[in-house]
Amino acid sequence: MSFADLPSELLGEVFLLVDGSYDYFGGDPYALVHKFTLSHVCTAWRSTALQLPLLWTHLYVKTDPDALMLPTALTRSGSMPLDVRITWNSGGIFDRAIQNNDALIDALLAHRALLKRLTIDWVTKLPEALTRLIGSGVEFPILEEIAARGVDKLPCKVDISAPLRSLSLQSQYYSEWESLLTPGLQRLEIDNCYPYLDATRLQTIVFRACPNLRELILHTGHVLYMSANLSNTPLQHLRSLSLSMMDTSVMVDILRTGFAHIVPEITTLVSDYSMNNEMKALLAELLRGITLTNLEFSWTHRLDLVDRDQGMRRIISSWTAVAGEWNWRELWAELASRNVNHTLRVLELSCVNWNEIIPAIAAHPLGAQDVDLVVELYGSSFDYKYTYNDEVYSDDDDEDNDDDDDYVDVDDDDNDNGNESAQNEDEEEAPAPTPKPSRERERFERELVPTPLNIPNLRRIVLTNSWYYTGDEENIPRVEFIGKILDAISSDAATIEVCVSGAGLEEEREPVSVSAYAEQHLKGKWTLCSHCLS
């Protein structure tokens, strides 16, 4: 069947999929030019596009031709709610900046009754015409979401009437948007806004003005120390809190207002993973009021702390690429001091962190709980530092490095010179040189041997596959890799379930079925889990 044979309903679904994901030469989804291109291919495509109002409800305007096409697109959307994004920039070789601002604003005002989401971005001075849209008291009866991201001030203070539920502000001035900070808001995002966020401003514009928030995102370095000046939060309905770009001590001050007791999901993005007093204080606040049942160590160094019984999740990750790495011994010791090793029921980690995490756990072993171990399989490595082989073992690595004086490369060709041997036959024989270990041996010793792990009450081990794994010559066979993990694990349990249905066995050069793997490789206490058997 060709595209020409597709029913119009199915072709319409294809149009919607393409429209939402199109990114040609760095373009953006929902750009107007893409929609008009689809509607000009042939008569059948045009008919489908014009009879599909949903195709014209998500509109992105960033060039002057877009602005000229907007009225037509709005008409084609019929009575559907509208999602409109406008970008004002200074133009470039391929993009012509919006010039017809009055016509653009007129078109939006004519359809204001259907505007549900409005996003404005700008990297240049905004037109005065924008005042007619957002600064003159216009009523938008179904407008629920506004997002603003810019590098310059608005031409006016925002003055609209709308049942707003979500407000996202990036690099904005609080004073220009304060009229929208109301009890109706359920989601508020503040990203590096001005002036500095201190205890008084946080309580005024967030805690008191928006008491019904469900989601609060504070990603800002423009913040002052809060300390004791911050009183308890009245945000009793909050379900998600995200803190980033501020000092860890400020995060602790904010959390101490009582968020830990009421918010199911808290995310903290720190600048480094050092286990200093501030990080210990952050862990203390994140763990306050919860009993840790699940612990997830991601290979990206993200740490998830989960209380499955209460439905609570605490996340520590980083907002910068220079955050360093966790000191796993210090981190696990801190968690163990809070009895985590005795309450944990699920431990999830990546194999590339195995040889760092497991020794830390050995110092404070897991306790009496039955434990599930989840291991993400990544290539053939148990050590993060040696995961990227092309960086560690380049072709010319250490060829002329003076630091390798302890080793002497052995080259049989150097011993074939008869004349030189004859001249030195009467000399005392030199000690035999120590051959330098092969790169394969170094890699085997450093990467491919997992540190032994003992979990007295291990109930099940689940092996999952990284989505980018391929069974090629750079990796040992997955079956062999899994065998190394199982050989490294000891337990007092009589039987231990093994789940390999998602372990990537089918990605091997010679795919292995789950049943074949179990029959050939699971012996003794290891048994295939019920999930794999079904």
XYZ file of C-alpha atoms in Angstrom:
534
model
C 0.000 0.000 0.000
C 1.324 3.450 -0.937
C 0.591 6.804 0.673
C -1.875 7.466 -2.131
C -3.959 4.492 -0.968
C -4.152 5.497 2.691
C -7.607 6.412 4.016
C -7.888 10.100 4.868
C -8.306 9.296 8.576
C -5.023 7.372 8.675
C -3.268 9.986 6.544
C -4.440 12.595 9.021
C -2.844 10.656 11.879
C 0.411 10.587 9.913
C 0.177 14.351 9.409
C -0.258 14.917 13.148
C 2.701 12.682 13.948
C 4.951 14.447 11.433
C 3.767 17.879 12.523
C 4.654 17.243 16.151
C 8.120 15.843 15.516
C 9.419 17.587 12.406
C 12.873 19.046 12.947
C 14.251 19.713 9.479
C 17.563 21.611 9.560
C 17.060 22.658 13.162
C 13.462 23.735 12.672
C 10.769 23.350 15.288
C 7.674 21.196 15.639
C 4.382 22.829 14.693
C 6.073 25.463 12.482
C 3.501 26.938 10.120
C 5.558 26.390 6.991
C 5.483 22.619 7.585
C 1.689 22.571 7.719
C 1.308 24.534 4.518
C 3.855 22.289 2.794
C 1.798 19.211 3.678
C -1.330 20.856 2.296
C 0.308 21.642 -1.078
C 1.662 18.201 -2.061
C -1.397 16.968 -3.948
C -5.172 17.259 -4.018
C -5.702 14.333 -1.640
C -3.211 15.642 0.910
C -4.679 19.124 0.697
C -8.174 17.798 1.259
C -7.017 15.819 4.299
C -5.102 18.774 5.770
C -7.994 21.209 5.327
C -10.464 18.792 6.913
C -8.226 18.225 9.952
C -8.685 21.187 12.339
C -6.399 19.562 14.925
C -3.461 20.000 12.521
C -3.890 23.774 12.799
C -4.281 24.093 16.560
C -0.569 23.989 17.481
C 0.991 27.008 15.773
C 4.585 28.216 15.904
C 5.298 31.669 14.493
C 8.919 32.824 14.210
C 9.311 34.465 10.785
C 7.510 37.185 8.885
C 6.012 34.685 6.394
C 4.673 32.760 9.393
C 2.992 35.904 10.671
C 1.345 36.464 7.283
C 0.080 32.852 7.193
C -1.266 32.905 10.762
C -4.792 34.226 9.987
C -5.337 31.422 7.464
C -4.074 28.800 9.906
C -6.320 30.123 12.678
C -9.335 29.953 10.391
C -8.550 26.341 9.499
C -8.440 25.391 13.203
C -12.203 25.875 13.410
C -13.440 25.964 16.995
C -10.579 23.907 18.464
C -8.590 25.266 21.473
C -5.343 26.901 20.340
C -1.719 26.486 21.389
C 0.341 29.371 19.970
C 4.063 29.999 20.291
C 5.684 33.196 19.011
C 9.411 33.869 18.788
C 10.806 37.322 18.177
C 14.426 37.286 17.075
C 16.778 39.533 15.164
C 16.590 37.406 12.015
C 19.335 35.594 10.173
C 20.400 34.155 6.867
C 17.488 31.710 6.704
C 14.906 33.349 8.993
C 13.270 36.703 8.426
C 12.293 38.241 11.747
C 8.654 39.123 12.326
C 7.852 42.583 10.982
C 4.059 42.477 10.649
C 3.486 42.637 14.389
C 0.207 44.547 14.227
C -1.316 41.990 11.849
C -0.019 39.197 14.074
C -1.589 40.671 17.200
C -4.850 41.416 15.356
C -5.119 37.767 14.301
C -4.562 36.535 17.867
C -7.052 38.994 19.343
C -9.655 37.857 16.831
C -9.274 34.299 18.142
C -8.630 35.100 21.816
C -11.723 33.143 22.879
C -10.013 29.931 21.699
C -6.490 30.600 22.975
C -5.628 27.938 25.584
C -1.807 28.076 25.686
C 0.477 31.006 24.830
C 4.276 30.908 24.669
C 6.410 33.937 23.863
C 10.180 33.847 23.323
C 12.395 36.757 22.445
C 16.057 37.594 21.992
C 15.440 41.124 20.773
C 13.346 44.113 21.787
C 9.660 43.258 21.874
C 7.192 45.229 19.736
C 4.891 47.732 21.376
C 2.018 45.956 19.641
C 2.332 43.164 22.218
C 0.828 45.544 24.784
C -2.539 45.215 23.031
C -2.452 41.461 23.619
C -1.163 41.065 27.174
C -1.168 44.541 28.719
C -4.587 46.050 28.139
C -6.978 43.943 30.211
C -8.086 41.616 27.406
C -10.192 38.645 28.494
C -9.080 35.158 27.448
C -11.891 32.861 28.612
C -10.006 29.522 28.277
C -6.340 30.588 28.516
C -4.758 28.190 31.043
C -1.020 28.291 30.318
C 1.509 31.049 29.666
C 5.257 30.611 29.190
C 7.633 33.546 28.748
C 11.343 33.327 27.961
C 13.239 36.472 27.033
C 16.336 38.595 27.423
C 14.722 42.016 27.706
C 11.880 43.622 29.600
C 8.303 43.519 28.405
C 6.893 46.716 26.866
C 4.245 46.711 29.625
C 3.084 45.099 32.826
C 0.956 42.046 32.147
C -2.750 42.798 32.510
C -5.159 40.133 31.299
C -8.200 38.260 32.554
C -7.812 34.490 32.267
C -8.398 31.275 34.256
C -4.644 30.676 34.346
C -3.431 27.367 35.793
C 0.229 27.277 34.678
C 2.845 30.054 34.506
C 6.447 29.543 33.369
C 8.858 32.482 33.634
C 12.462 32.491 32.448
C 14.703 35.561 32.865
C 11.677 37.709 33.706
C 11.044 40.504 36.190
C 8.613 39.489 38.925
C 7.022 42.939 38.967
C 5.841 42.606 35.360
C 3.978 39.347 36.008
C 2.741 39.737 39.578
C -0.892 40.153 38.472
C -0.875 36.515 37.311
C 0.446 35.128 40.599
C -2.956 34.192 41.982
C -4.620 31.347 43.940
C -5.791 29.840 40.648
C -2.272 28.777 39.677
C -1.515 25.071 39.987
C 1.907 25.095 38.313
C 4.614 27.753 38.657
C 8.089 27.684 37.119
C 10.659 30.352 37.997
C 13.916 30.145 36.056
C 16.514 32.827 36.860
C 14.097 35.719 37.263
C 14.832 39.157 38.718
C 15.521 40.586 41.218
C 17.034 38.146 43.709
C 14.675 35.673 45.333
C 14.854 36.035 49.106
C 12.697 34.753 51.945
C 10.303 37.702 51.827
C 9.786 37.556 48.063
C 9.379 33.757 48.080
C 6.706 33.962 50.757
C 4.951 36.890 49.050
C 4.814 35.755 45.420
C 4.680 31.996 45.969
C 3.619 30.800 49.415
C 0.919 33.421 50.001
C -0.121 34.417 46.474
C -0.311 30.863 45.068
C -1.493 28.609 47.912
C -3.014 25.980 45.590
C 0.121 25.059 43.664
C 0.510 21.392 42.726
C 3.888 21.819 41.022
C 6.632 24.316 41.882
C 9.884 24.646 39.925
C 12.532 26.986 41.321
C 15.577 26.866 39.047
C 17.455 30.019 39.835
C 20.876 31.159 40.903
C 19.414 34.575 41.653
C 18.635 33.688 45.238
C 19.726 34.858 48.671
C 20.197 32.738 51.774
C 16.854 32.036 53.412
C 17.807 30.567 56.807
C 15.472 31.223 59.734
C 13.636 34.050 57.927
C 11.616 31.506 55.968
C 8.506 30.392 57.823
C 6.596 27.164 57.316
C 5.043 26.725 53.888
C 1.271 26.857 53.433
C 1.539 24.913 50.130
C -0.397 21.950 51.433
C -1.480 20.816 47.951
C 1.992 20.623 46.425
C 2.744 17.312 44.700
C 6.040 18.074 42.947
C 8.944 20.364 43.893
C 12.121 20.929 41.866
C 15.070 23.016 43.087
C 18.117 23.836 40.972
C 21.022 26.255 40.353
C 21.016 27.526 43.941
C 23.445 26.680 46.731
C 22.758 23.381 48.453
C 22.357 25.242 51.745
C 19.508 27.288 50.241
C 17.762 24.109 49.138
C 18.052 22.853 52.704
C 16.525 26.093 54.037
C 13.570 25.767 51.655
C 13.010 22.094 52.470
C 13.076 22.831 56.198
C 9.822 24.752 55.849
C 8.022 21.408 55.810
C 7.972 20.272 52.184
C 9.439 16.861 53.008
C 6.318 15.867 54.933
C 3.761 16.732 52.239
C 5.370 16.568 48.759
C 5.437 13.146 47.045
C 8.234 14.034 44.604
C 11.168 16.347 45.326
C 14.007 16.865 42.841
C 17.215 18.667 43.771
C 19.805 19.495 41.107
C 23.135 20.238 42.777
C 26.384 21.712 41.463
C 28.606 18.951 42.843
C 28.328 15.616 44.621
C 30.819 16.258 47.414
C 29.753 14.585 50.645
C 30.219 17.753 52.712
C 28.065 19.059 55.560
C 25.659 20.737 53.140
C 25.079 17.502 51.231
C 24.557 15.603 54.493
C 22.014 18.214 55.561
C 20.271 17.890 52.184
C 20.065 14.113 52.551
C 18.679 14.532 56.058
C 15.869 16.787 54.807
C 15.068 14.605 51.812
C 14.804 11.521 54.025
C 12.783 13.266 56.718
C 9.482 11.506 57.316
C 10.075 8.648 54.870
C 11.318 5.067 55.141
C 13.582 4.228 52.236
C 12.505 1.048 50.433
C 13.994 1.563 46.963
C 17.394 3.004 46.079
C 18.427 3.696 42.487
C 22.010 4.574 41.512
C 22.007 5.702 37.879
C 25.134 5.505 35.701
C 24.652 9.276 35.193
C 25.156 9.627 38.992
C 21.503 10.449 39.564
C 20.342 9.153 42.933
C 16.688 8.182 43.514
C 15.464 7.633 47.078
C 12.027 6.035 47.155
C 9.519 5.206 49.875
C 7.287 2.831 47.955
C 4.814 2.413 50.818
C 4.045 6.138 51.076
C 4.531 6.907 47.367
C 7.412 9.316 48.023
C 10.396 9.904 45.699
C 13.467 12.056 46.359
C 15.945 12.747 43.546
C 19.453 14.179 43.654
C 21.009 14.924 40.291
C 23.152 17.678 38.803
C 22.472 20.661 36.591
C 26.096 20.984 35.480
C 28.530 18.727 33.613
C 31.310 19.432 36.139
C 29.589 18.053 39.230
C 32.149 15.280 39.571
C 31.206 11.892 40.977
C 29.779 10.533 44.191
C 32.167 9.191 46.769
C 30.212 5.976 47.070
C 31.780 4.907 50.377
C 30.899 8.205 52.042
C 27.434 8.304 50.482
C 26.534 4.756 51.518
C 27.968 5.320 54.997
C 25.737 8.390 55.362
C 22.684 6.459 54.172
C 23.535 3.529 56.451
C 23.764 5.909 59.406
C 20.068 6.554 58.749
C 19.289 2.809 58.752
C 18.772 2.639 54.989
C 20.686 -0.636 54.718
C 18.094 -2.254 57.015
C 14.937 -0.858 55.353
C 15.940 -1.274 51.705
C 13.933 -3.757 49.632
C 15.045 -2.832 46.098
C 18.585 -1.849 45.113
C 19.015 -0.655 41.535
C 22.394 0.168 40.009
C 24.287 0.218 36.740
C 26.966 -2.368 36.105
C 29.442 0.410 35.233
C 29.323 1.549 38.870
C 29.464 -1.965 40.300
C 33.112 -1.977 41.380
C 32.642 1.363 43.159
C 29.284 0.777 44.837
C 29.640 -2.847 45.964
C 32.729 -2.292 48.186
C 30.849 0.561 49.855
C 27.877 -1.713 50.551
C 30.190 -4.392 51.936
C 31.277 -1.974 54.666
C 27.629 -1.573 55.772
C 25.840 -4.748 54.578
C 22.177 -4.946 53.730
C 20.069 -6.120 56.660
C 17.092 -8.361 57.329
C 14.751 -7.271 54.517
C 14.205 -9.491 51.476
C 15.974 -7.627 48.683
C 15.494 -7.379 44.920
C 18.641 -6.417 42.999
C 18.150 -4.612 39.664
C 21.245 -4.278 37.469
C 21.350 -2.221 34.275
C 23.740 -3.893 31.842
C 25.982 -1.538 29.911
C 28.451 -3.049 27.459
C 30.974 -5.237 29.270
C 32.111 -2.933 32.042
C 31.928 -3.032 35.824
C 33.948 0.147 36.237
C 32.755 3.566 35.057
C 36.298 4.885 34.503
C 37.015 2.227 31.894
C 33.729 2.234 30.045
C 34.814 4.307 27.064
C 37.595 2.143 25.640
C 38.468 4.491 22.786
C 39.398 7.168 25.332
C 41.343 4.874 27.648
C 43.116 2.674 25.140
C 43.907 4.668 22.019
C 46.159 3.121 19.359
C 49.175 5.219 20.272
C 48.498 5.297 24.005
C 51.680 5.423 26.099
C 53.988 4.487 23.213
C 56.626 7.002 24.215
C 55.547 7.689 27.765
C 58.440 7.975 30.207
C 56.097 7.022 33.036
C 56.233 3.414 31.824
C 59.918 2.903 32.684
C 58.999 0.000 34.945
C 58.021 -1.971 31.873
C 60.082 -2.862 28.816
C 58.333 -3.939 25.644
C 59.630 -7.275 24.365
C 60.279 -7.336 20.636
C 61.676 -10.579 19.233
C 63.128 -8.738 16.255
C 65.520 -6.902 18.556
C 67.139 -10.219 19.545
C 67.899 -11.382 16.003
C 71.027 -9.291 15.472
C 73.815 -11.897 15.433
C 76.714 -9.472 15.332
C 75.477 -7.617 18.365
C 75.024 -10.879 20.273
C 78.565 -11.982 19.427
C 80.051 -8.743 20.707
C 78.269 -9.110 24.045
C 78.667 -12.877 24.580
C 81.316 -12.411 27.249
C 79.374 -9.753 29.141
C 77.292 -10.597 32.183
C 73.798 -11.535 31.145
C 71.314 -8.723 31.867
C 68.156 -9.513 33.850
C 65.195 -10.466 31.711
C 62.924 -7.487 30.962
C 59.468 -7.415 32.511
C 56.940 -7.511 29.685
C 54.263 -4.841 29.784
C 50.801 -6.334 30.403
C 48.704 -6.432 27.272
C 45.895 -3.954 26.912
C 43.447 -6.849 26.824
C 44.765 -8.112 30.172
C 44.559 -4.623 31.734
C 41.029 -4.246 30.447
C 40.055 -7.675 31.776
C 41.556 -6.979 35.194
C 39.995 -3.534 35.531
C 36.660 -3.895 33.815
C 35.522 -7.435 33.467
C 35.776 -8.824 37.014
C 32.938 -7.698 39.320
C 33.596 -7.230 43.028
C 31.904 -9.993 45.081
C 28.561 -9.015 46.605
C 26.803 -10.705 49.514
C 23.103 -10.074 50.130
C 21.908 -12.508 52.831
C 18.222 -12.303 51.895
C 18.419 -11.795 48.141
C 15.017 -12.645 46.672
C 15.426 -11.794 43.006
C 17.882 -10.284 40.551
C 16.528 -8.389 37.541
C 18.896 -7.743 34.637
C 17.948 -4.920 32.264
C 19.546 -3.849 29.020
C 20.794 -0.355 28.167
C 18.985 0.699 25.026
C 22.247 1.393 23.171
C 23.818 -2.026 23.763
C 24.845 -4.021 20.700
C 26.376 -7.466 20.718
C 29.587 -6.777 18.806
C 33.296 -7.468 19.111
C 33.716 -4.592 21.583
C 31.662 -6.453 24.188
C 31.920 -9.930 25.608
C 28.790 -12.035 24.960
C 25.876 -10.999 27.132
C 25.433 -14.556 28.393
C 29.029 -14.561 29.651
C 28.608 -11.098 31.163
C 25.508 -12.165 33.100
C 27.408 -15.226 34.276
C 30.112 -13.008 35.781
C 27.471 -11.140 37.774
C 25.796 -14.273 39.092
C 29.164 -15.795 40.004
C 30.003 -12.668 42.027
C 26.807 -12.802 44.119
C 26.412 -14.870 47.264
C 23.376 -15.223 49.514
C 21.912 -17.321 52.315
C 18.709 -17.771 50.307
C 17.970 -21.313 49.120
C 16.614 -20.122 45.767
C 16.956 -16.814 43.943
C 14.828 -15.778 40.977
C 16.583 -14.386 37.906
C 14.773 -12.159 35.394
C 16.521 -11.955 32.005
C 13.603 -11.131 29.692
C 14.910 -7.571 29.354
C 18.627 -8.367 29.522
C 19.361 -7.943 25.815
C 19.898 -11.604 24.978
C 18.121 -11.004 21.681
C 20.700 -8.330 20.774
C 23.531 -10.839 20.592
C 25.208 -11.689 17.296
C 23.692 -15.113 17.882
C 20.426 -14.341 19.745
C 19.622 -16.471 22.765
C 16.072 -17.160 23.933
C 15.154 -16.806 27.589
C 14.216 -20.468 27.860
C 17.466 -21.579 26.226
C 19.453 -19.369 28.551
C 17.714 -20.769 31.624
C 18.172 -24.361 30.496
C 21.874 -23.962 29.770
C 23.056 -21.515 32.411
C 20.785 -21.345 35.483
C 21.926 -23.979 37.948
C 21.786 -24.518 41.693
C 19.976 -21.771 43.585
C 19.310 -19.690 40.455
C 15.814 -20.134 38.977
C 14.003 -18.328 36.192
C 11.440 -15.833 37.520
C 7.707 -16.242 36.967
C 7.689 -13.214 34.663
C 10.142 -14.911 32.285
C 8.204 -18.181 32.435
C 4.883 -16.591 31.444
